[in-house]
Coordinates of C-alpha atoms in Angstrom, one line a residue:
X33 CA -0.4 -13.6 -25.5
X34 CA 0.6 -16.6 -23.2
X35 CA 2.8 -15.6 -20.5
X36 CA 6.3 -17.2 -19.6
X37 CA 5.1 -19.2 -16.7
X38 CA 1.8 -20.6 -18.8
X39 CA 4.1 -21.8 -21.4
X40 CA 6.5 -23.3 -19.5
X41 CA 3.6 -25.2 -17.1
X42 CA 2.2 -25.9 -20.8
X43 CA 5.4 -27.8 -22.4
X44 CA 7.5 -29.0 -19.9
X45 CA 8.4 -29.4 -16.4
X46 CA 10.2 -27.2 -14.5
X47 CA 11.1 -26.6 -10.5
X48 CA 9.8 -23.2 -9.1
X49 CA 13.2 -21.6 -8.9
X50 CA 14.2 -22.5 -12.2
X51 CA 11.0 -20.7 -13.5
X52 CA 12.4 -17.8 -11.5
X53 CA 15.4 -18.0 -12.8
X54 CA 14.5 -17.6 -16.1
X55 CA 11.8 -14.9 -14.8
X56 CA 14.9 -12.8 -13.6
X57 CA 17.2 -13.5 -17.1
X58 CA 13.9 -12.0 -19.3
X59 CA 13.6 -9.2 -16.5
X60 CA 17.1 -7.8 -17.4
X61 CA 18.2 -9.0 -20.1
X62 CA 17.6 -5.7 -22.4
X63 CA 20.9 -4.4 -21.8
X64 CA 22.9 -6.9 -23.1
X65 CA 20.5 -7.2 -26.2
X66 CA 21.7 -3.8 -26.3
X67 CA 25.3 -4.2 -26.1
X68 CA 25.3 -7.4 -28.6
X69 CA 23.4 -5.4 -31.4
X70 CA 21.0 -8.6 -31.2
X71 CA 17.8 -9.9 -30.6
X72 CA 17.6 -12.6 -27.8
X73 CA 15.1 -15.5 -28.0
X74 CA 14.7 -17.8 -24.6
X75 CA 14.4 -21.2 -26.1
X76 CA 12.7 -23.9 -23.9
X77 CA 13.2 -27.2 -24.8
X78 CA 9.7 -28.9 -24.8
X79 CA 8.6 -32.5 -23.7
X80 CA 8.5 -33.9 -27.2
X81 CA 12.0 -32.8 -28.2
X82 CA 11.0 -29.7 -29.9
X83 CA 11.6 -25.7 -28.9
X84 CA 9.3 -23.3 -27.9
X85 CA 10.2 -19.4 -27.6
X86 CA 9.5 -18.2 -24.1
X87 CA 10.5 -14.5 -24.8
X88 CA 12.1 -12.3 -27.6
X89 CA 14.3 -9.3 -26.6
X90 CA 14.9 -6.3 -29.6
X91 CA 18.0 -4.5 -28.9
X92 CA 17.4 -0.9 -29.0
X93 CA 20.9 -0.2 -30.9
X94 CA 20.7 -1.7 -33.6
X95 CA 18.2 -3.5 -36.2
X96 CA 15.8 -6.5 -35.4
X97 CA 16.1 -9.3 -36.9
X98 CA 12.2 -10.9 -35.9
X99 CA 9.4 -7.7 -36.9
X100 CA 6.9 -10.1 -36.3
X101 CA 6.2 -11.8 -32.4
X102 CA 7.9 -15.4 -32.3
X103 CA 6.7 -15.7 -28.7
X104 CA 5.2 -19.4 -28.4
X105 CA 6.4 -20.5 -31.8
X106 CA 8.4 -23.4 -31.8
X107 CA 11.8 -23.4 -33.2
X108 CA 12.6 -23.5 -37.2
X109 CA 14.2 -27.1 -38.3
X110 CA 17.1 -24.6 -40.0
X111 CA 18.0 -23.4 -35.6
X112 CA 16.7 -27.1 -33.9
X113 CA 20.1 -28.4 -34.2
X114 CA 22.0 -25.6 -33.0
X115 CA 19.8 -25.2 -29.9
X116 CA 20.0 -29.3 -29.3
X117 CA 23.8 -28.8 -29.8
X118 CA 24.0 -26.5 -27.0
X119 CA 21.7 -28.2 -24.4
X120 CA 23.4 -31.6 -24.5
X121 CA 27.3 -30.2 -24.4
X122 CA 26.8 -27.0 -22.5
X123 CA 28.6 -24.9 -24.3
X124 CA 28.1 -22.0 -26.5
X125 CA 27.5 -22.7 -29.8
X126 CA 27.9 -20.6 -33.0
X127 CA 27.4 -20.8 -36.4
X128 CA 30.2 -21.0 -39.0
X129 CA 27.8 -18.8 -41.7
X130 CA 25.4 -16.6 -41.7
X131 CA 21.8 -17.7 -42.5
X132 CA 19.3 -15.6 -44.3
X133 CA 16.6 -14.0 -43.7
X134 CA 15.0 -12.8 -46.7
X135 CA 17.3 -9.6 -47.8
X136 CA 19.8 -9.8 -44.8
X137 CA 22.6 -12.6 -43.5
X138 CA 21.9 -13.0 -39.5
X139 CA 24.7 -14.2 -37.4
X140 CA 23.9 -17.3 -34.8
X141 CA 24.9 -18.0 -31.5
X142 CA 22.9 -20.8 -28.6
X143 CA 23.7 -20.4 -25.3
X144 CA 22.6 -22.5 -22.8
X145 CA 20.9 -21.3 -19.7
X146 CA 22.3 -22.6 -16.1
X147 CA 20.7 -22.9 -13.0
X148 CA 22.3 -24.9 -10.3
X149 CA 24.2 -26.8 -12.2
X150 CA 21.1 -27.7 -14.7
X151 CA 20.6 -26.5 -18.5
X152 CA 17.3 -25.3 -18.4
X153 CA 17.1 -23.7 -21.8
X154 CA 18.9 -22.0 -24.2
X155 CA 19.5 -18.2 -25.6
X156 CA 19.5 -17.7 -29.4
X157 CA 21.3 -14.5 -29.9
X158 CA 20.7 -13.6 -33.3
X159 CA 22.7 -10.3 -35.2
X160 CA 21.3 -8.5 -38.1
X161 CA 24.7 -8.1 -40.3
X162 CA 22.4 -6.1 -43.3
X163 CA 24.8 -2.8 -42.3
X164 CA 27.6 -4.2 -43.3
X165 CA 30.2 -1.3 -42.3
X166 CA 33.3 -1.4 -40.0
X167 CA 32.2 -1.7 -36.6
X168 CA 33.3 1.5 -34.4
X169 CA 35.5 1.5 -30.8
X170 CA 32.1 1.6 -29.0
X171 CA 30.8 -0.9 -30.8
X172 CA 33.5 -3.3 -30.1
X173 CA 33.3 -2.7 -26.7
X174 CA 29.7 -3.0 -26.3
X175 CA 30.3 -6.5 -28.0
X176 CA 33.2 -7.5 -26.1
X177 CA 30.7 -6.7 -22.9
X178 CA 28.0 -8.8 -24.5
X179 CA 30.6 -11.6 -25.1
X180 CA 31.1 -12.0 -21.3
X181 CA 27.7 -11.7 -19.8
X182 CA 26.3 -14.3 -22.3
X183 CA 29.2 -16.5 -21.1
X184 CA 28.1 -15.8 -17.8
X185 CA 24.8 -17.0 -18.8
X186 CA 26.3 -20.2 -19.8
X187 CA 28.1 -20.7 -16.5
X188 CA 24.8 -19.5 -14.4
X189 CA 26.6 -16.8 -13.3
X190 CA 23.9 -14.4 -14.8
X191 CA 21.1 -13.0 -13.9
X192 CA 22.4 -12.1 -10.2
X193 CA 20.1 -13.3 -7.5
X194 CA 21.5 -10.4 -5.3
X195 CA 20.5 -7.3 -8.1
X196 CA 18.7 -4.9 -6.6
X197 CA 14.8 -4.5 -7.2
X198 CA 12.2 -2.0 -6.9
X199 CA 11.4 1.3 -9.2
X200 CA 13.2 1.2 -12.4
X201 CA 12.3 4.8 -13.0
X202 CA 15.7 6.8 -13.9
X203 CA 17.5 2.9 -14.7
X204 CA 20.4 3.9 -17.0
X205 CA 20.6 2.3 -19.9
X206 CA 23.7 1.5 -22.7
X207 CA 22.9 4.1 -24.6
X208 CA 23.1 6.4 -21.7
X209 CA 26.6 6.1 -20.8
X210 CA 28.6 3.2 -20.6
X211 CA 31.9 2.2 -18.8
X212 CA 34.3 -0.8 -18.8
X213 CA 36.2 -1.7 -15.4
X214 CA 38.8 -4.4 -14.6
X215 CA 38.9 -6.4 -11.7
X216 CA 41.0 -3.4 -9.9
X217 CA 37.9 -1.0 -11.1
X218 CA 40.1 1.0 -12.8
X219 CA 38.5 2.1 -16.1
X220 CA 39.0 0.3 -19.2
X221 CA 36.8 2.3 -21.8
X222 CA 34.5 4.7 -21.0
X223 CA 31.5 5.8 -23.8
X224 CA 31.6 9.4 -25.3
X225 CA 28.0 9.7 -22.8
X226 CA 29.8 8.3 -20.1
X227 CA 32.7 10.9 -20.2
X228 CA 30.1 13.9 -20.4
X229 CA 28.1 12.5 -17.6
X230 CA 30.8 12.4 -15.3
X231 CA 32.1 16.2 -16.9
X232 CA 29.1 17.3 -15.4
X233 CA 29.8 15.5 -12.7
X234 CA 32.9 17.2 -12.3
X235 CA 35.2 15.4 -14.1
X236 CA 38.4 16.9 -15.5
X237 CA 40.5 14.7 -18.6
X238 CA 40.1 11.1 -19.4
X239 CA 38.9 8.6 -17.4
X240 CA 41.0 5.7 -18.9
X241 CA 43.2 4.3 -16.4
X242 CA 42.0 6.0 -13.4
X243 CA 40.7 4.3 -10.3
X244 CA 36.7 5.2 -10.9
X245 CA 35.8 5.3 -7.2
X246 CA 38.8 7.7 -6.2
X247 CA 37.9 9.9 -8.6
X248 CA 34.1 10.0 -7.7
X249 CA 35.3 10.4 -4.0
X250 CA 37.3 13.4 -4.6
X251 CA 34.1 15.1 -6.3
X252 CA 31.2 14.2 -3.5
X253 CA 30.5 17.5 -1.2
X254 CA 31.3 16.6 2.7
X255 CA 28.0 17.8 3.8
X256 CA 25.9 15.5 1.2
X257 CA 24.9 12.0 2.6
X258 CA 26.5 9.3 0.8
X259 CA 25.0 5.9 -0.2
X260 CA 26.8 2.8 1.6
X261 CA 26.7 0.8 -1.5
X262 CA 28.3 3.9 -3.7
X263 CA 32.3 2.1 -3.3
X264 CA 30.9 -1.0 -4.2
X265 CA 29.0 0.0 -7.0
X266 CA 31.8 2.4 -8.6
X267 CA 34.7 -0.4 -8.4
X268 CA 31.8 -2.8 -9.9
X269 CA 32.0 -5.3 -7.4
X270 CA 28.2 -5.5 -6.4
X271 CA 25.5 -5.7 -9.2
X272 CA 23.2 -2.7 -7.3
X273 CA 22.5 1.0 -8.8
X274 CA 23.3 4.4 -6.7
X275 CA 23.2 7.8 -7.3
X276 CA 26.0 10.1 -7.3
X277 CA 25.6 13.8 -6.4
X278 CA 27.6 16.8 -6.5
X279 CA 27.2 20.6 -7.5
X280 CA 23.6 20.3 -8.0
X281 CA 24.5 17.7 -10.9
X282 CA 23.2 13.8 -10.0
X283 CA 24.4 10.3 -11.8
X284 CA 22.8 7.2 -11.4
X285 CA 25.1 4.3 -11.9
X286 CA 24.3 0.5 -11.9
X287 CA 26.5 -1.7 -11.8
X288 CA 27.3 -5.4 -13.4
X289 CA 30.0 -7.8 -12.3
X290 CA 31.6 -9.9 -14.6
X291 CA 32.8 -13.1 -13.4
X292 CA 34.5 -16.1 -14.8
X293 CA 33.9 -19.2 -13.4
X294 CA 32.8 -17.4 -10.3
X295 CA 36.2 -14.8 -10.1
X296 CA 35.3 -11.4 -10.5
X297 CA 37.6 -10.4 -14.2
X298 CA 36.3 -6.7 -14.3
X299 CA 32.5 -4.9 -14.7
X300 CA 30.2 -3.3 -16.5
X301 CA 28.7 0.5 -15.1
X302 CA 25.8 2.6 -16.8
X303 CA 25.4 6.2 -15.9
X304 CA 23.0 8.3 -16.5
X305 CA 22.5 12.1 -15.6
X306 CA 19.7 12.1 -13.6
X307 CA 19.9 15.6 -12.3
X308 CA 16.4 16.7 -13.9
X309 CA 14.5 13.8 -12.7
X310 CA 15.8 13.7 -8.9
X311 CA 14.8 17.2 -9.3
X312 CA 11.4 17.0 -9.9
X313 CA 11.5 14.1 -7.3
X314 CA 12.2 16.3 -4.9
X315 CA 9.8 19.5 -6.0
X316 CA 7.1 16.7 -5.7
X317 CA 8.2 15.2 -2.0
X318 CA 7.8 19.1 -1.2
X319 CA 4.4 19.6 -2.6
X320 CA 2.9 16.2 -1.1
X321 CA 4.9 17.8 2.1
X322 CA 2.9 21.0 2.0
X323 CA -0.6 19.5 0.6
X324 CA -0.5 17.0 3.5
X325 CA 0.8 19.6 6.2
X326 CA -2.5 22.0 5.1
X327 CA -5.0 19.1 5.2
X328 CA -3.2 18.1 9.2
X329 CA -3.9 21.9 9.7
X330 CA -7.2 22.1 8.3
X331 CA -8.4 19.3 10.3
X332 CA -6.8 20.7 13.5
X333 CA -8.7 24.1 13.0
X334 CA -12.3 22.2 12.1
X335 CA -11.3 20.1 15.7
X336 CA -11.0 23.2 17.7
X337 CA -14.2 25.0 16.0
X338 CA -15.9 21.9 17.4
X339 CA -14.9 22.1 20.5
X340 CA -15.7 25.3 20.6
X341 CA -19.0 24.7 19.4
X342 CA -19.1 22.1 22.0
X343 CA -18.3 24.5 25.0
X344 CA -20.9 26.6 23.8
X345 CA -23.4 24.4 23.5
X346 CA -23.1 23.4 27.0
X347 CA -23.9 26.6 27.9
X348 CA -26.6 27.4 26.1
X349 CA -29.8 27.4 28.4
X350 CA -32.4 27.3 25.0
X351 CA -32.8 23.8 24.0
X352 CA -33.3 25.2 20.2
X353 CA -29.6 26.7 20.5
X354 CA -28.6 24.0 22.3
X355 CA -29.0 21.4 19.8
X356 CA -28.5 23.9 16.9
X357 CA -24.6 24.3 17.9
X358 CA -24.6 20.4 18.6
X359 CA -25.4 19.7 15.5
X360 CA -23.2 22.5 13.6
X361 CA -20.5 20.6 15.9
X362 CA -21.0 17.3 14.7
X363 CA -21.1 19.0 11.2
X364 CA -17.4 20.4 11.2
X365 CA -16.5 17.0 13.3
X366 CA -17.5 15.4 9.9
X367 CA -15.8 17.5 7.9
X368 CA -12.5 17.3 10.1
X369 CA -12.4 13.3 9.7
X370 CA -12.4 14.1 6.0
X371 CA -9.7 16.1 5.9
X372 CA -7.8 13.6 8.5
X373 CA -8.1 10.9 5.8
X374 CA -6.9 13.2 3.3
X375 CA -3.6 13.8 5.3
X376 CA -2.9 10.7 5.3
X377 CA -3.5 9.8 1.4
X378 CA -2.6 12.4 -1.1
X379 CA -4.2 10.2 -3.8
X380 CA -6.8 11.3 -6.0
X381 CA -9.3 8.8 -4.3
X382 CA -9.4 7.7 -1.1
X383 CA -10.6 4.7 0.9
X384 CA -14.3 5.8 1.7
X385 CA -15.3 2.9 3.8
X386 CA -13.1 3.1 7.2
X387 CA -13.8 6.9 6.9
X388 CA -17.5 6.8 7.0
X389 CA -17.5 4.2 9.3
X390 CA -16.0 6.6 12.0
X391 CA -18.1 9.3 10.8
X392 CA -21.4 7.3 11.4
X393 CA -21.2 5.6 14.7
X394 CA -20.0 9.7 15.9
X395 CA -23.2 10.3 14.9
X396 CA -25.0 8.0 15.8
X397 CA -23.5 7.9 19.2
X398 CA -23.8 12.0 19.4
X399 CA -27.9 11.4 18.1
X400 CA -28.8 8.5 20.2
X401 CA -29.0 10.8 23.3
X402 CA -30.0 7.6 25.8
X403 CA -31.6 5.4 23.6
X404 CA -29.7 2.2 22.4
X405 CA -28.8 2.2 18.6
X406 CA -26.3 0.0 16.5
X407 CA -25.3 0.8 13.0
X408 CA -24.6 -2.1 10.3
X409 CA -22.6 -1.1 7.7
X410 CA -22.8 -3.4 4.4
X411 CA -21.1 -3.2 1.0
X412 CA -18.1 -1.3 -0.1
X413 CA -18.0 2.3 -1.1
X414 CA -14.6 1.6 -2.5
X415 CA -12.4 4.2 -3.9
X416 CA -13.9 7.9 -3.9
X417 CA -12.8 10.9 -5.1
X418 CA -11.0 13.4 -2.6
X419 CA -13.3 16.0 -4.2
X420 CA -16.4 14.0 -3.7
X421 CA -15.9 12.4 -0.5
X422 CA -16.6 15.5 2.0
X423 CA -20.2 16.1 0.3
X424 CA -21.3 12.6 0.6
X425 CA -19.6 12.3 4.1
X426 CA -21.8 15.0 5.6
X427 CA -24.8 13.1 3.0
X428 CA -24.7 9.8 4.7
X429 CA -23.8 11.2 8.7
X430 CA -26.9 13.8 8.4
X431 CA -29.4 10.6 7.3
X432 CA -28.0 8.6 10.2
X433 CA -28.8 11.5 12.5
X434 CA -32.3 11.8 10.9
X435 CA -33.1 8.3 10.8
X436 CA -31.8 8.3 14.7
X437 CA -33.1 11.6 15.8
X438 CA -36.7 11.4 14.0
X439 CA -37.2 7.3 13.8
X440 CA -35.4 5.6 16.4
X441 CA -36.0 8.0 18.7
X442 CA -39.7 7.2 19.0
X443 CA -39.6 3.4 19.3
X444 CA -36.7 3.8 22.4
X445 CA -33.8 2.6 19.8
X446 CA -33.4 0.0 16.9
X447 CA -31.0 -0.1 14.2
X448 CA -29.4 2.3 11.3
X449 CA -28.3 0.7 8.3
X450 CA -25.8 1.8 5.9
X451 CA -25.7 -0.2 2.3
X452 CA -23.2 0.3 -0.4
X453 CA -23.7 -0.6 -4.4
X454 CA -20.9 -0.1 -6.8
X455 CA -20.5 -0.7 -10.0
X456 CA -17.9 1.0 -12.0
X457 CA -18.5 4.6 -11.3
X458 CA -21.8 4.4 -9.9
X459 CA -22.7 4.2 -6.8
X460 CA -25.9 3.5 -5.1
X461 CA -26.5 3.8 -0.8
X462 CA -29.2 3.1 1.2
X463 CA -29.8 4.3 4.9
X464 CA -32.5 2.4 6.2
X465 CA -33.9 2.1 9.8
X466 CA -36.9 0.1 11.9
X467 CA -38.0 3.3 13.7
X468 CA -41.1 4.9 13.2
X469 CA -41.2 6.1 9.8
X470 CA -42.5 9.1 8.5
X471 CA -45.9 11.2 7.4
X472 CA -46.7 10.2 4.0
X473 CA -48.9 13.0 3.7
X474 CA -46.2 15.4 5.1
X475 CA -43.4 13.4 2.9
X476 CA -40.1 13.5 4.5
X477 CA -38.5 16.3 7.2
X478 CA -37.9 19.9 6.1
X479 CA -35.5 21.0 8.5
X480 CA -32.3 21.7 7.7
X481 CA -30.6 18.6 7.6
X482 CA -33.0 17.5 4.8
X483 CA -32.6 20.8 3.4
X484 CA -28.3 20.1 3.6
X485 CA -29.0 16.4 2.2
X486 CA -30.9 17.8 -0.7
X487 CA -28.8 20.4 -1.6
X488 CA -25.5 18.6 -1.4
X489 CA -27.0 15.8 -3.5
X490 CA -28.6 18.2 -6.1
X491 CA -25.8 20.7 -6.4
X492 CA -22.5 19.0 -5.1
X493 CA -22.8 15.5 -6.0
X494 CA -24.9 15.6 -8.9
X495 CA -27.4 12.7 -7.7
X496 CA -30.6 11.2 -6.7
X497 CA -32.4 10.8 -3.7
X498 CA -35.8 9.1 -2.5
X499 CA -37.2 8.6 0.8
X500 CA -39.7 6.0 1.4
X501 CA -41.5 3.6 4.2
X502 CA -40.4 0.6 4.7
X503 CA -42.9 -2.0 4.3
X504 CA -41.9 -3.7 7.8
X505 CA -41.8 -0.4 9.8
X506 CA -39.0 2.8 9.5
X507 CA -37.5 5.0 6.8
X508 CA -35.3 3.9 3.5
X509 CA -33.4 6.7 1.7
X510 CA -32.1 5.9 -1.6
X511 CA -29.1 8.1 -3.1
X512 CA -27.8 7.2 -6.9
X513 CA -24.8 8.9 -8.3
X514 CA -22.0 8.5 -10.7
X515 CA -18.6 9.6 -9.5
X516 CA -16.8 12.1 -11.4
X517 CA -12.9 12.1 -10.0

């Protein structure tokens, strides 16, 4: 399916903000669908003096009148003139009858679409009448609603540059709870969902009447921080979303201003009780609290077994000893970056590369003992899973040691390098070096940092590994594995 932006840069021309502008109608324009009962079609009038549908909004309240996707179709001949109607005079437009659609009558309306003074395109907002039945208070007043924000539309006084953005998760919607507020912001009509949100809230009696912000104020706890924007919002004179708490119960409220040529004549709230969600919200802020506070802690513990180790080590008179505790050091110093990395990101994966990196040139540096070494790192490791990444840490820092500690070593230095494959899931990483190689009659070490290679490959990791000569001097180790986060 062709995008909004393709099909306008396909059959006209339009200026960057206008394409925004109609970016930011499409992007909240549900609601009113939802208050009209109607589906909304963004016309755009093409080069050739046709119309082609940008994007088609169902309203969620009430029956469709398009099943099928109209998106970059042009416009019927039966709807041109309408459409044509509206672009050249400005104004609303709707029909004096019904037209049918197969079984069912569908009421018309065009509204053009304003931007800076320009009509850019135009709104078909089309009604399924097949019900047929009295409309109800709520629906009139959803209508009503609708009625003013699509003249807003007309005087490019909708969609509101200012709205606030971000996470829409918890956005209420009309059938949540509805209110209507006049320009004072006292409460006009208020939804049978509206009034029990707000009973949980607190609430006692009707809201009709009543000043909606005094009566929010009275309810909010002393001792509970307060959102700057919550006066605003609750006499619906900014078009922003805050949440209300009290008692343990919390409302999210947005806000919509409606204005008449640019005068503010009353607003538009949702609510919704949000008390469940923020809830969870919270339990999971505490968990990613504690998770992250235990990987900090575990990574300070491993830090002071190291240095431990380390203080040992030094005095330690037995070379064997000596190096063995250097080595179980640089070990748990591997393991401790890990877990720093995990502190940081409580994600499933984490970055691999910057991780490793530190890991290697520590060993390396550590290994080198004298001897002038520099690591290359090439490729990306990518993403890796948390569970996954300490095994093939300790893989890839043990190989640098060996190919330092066993190659380099011999020749007064060289270079370690550190290759990364991926594809998908698998992943394939080659230490190489330019030292002195290895036995092939003896095959590779079998000490115990081959002996930790192998097993973590084998048993952790569920991979492949070969060493071999290269053919222009030093050692190549070649691990293959498939990730399983």
């Amino acid at each position: 399916m062709s995008t909004l932006s393709d099909l306008v840069e396909r059959y006209a021309y339009l200026e960057p903000a206008q394409v925004e502008w109609l970016h930011l109608l499409v992007g909240d324009w549900q609601f009113i669908s939802d208050l009209a009962f109607a589906d909304l079609v963004l016309w755009l009038p093409t080069e050739d003096g046709n119309f082609v549908s940008l994007a088609h909004c169902r309203p969620s309240t009430g029956a469709t009148v398009h099943y099928e996707d109209i998106v970059g179709t042009f416009a019927p001949d039966s709807v041109r003139p309408q459409l044509e109607k509206a672009l050249v005079d400005e104004e609303v437009q709707r029909a004096r009858e019904p037209r049918w659609f197969g079984t069912y009558a569908v009421r018309e309306e065009a509204v053009p679409v304003r931007c800076n003074g320009h009509t850019i395109a135009v709104v078909a907002r089309q009604t399924n009448l097949g019900s047929g039945r009295t409309p109800s208070r709520l629906e009139i007043n959803y209508v009503e609603a609708a009625d003013d924000l699509m003249n807003m539309i007309a005087t490019g006084e909708f969609p509101s540059p200012n709205a606030a953005t971000g996470s829409r998760r918890g956005a209420p919607r009309v059938g949540d709870g509805l209110l209507r507020l006049n320009a004072e912001g006292e409460v006009l009509y208020a939804s049978p969902n509206a009034l029990s949100c707000f009973h949980r809230l607190g609430v006692l009696g009707p809201l009709i009447g009543q000043s909606l912000v005094e009566v929010t104020a009275e309810l909010i706890e002393h001792k509970v921080p307060v959102d700057e924007s919550m006066p605003l919002v609750m006499m619906g004179r900014a078009p922003w979303r805050t949440d209300i708490e009290s008692k343990g119960v919390c409302l999210s409220v947005r806000a919509v201003p409606l204005l008449e040529n640019h005068e503010r004549i009353g607003a538009v709230l949702m609510c919704r009780d949000a008390s469940e969600l923020r809830r969870r919200e919270r339990e999971l802020i505490t968990k990613d609290a504690t998770i992250r506070e235990i990987h900090h802690r575990v990574k300070n513990n491993l830090q002071t077994v190291a240095a431990l180790l380390r203080l040992q080590a030094r005095r330690m008179t037995v070379p064997e000893a000596r190096e063995a505790l250097e080595e179980a050091m640089r070990r748990v110093s591997t393991i401790a970056l890990v877990h720093d990395s995990l502190s940081q990101n409580l994600d499933e994966e984490v970055e691999f590369d910057e991780m490793v990196g530190r890991a290697l040139r520590l060993a390396a540096d550590v290994a080198a003992a004298g001897i002038s070494v520099r690591t290359i790192q090439r490729g990306s490791f990518g993403l890796i899973p948390a569970k996954e990444a300490t095994p093939l840490a300790l893989v890839l820092t043990e190989l640098v040691t060996n190919a330092v500690e066993h190659g380099l070593s011999a020749t007064g230095g060289g270079t370690v390098e550190i290759r990364a494959e991926r594809t998908g899931k698998h992943l394939k990483a080659t230490v190489s070096d330019n030292g002195a190689g290895f036995d092939e009659g003896r095959g590779p070490g079998s000490g115990l940092g081959s002996t930790i290679v192998r097993t973590l490959i084998t048993n952790e990791l569920q991979g492949t590994i070969d060493w071999s000569n290269n053919e222009t001097g030093g050692t190549q180790v070649v691990i293959e594995l498939d990730m399983h986060g």
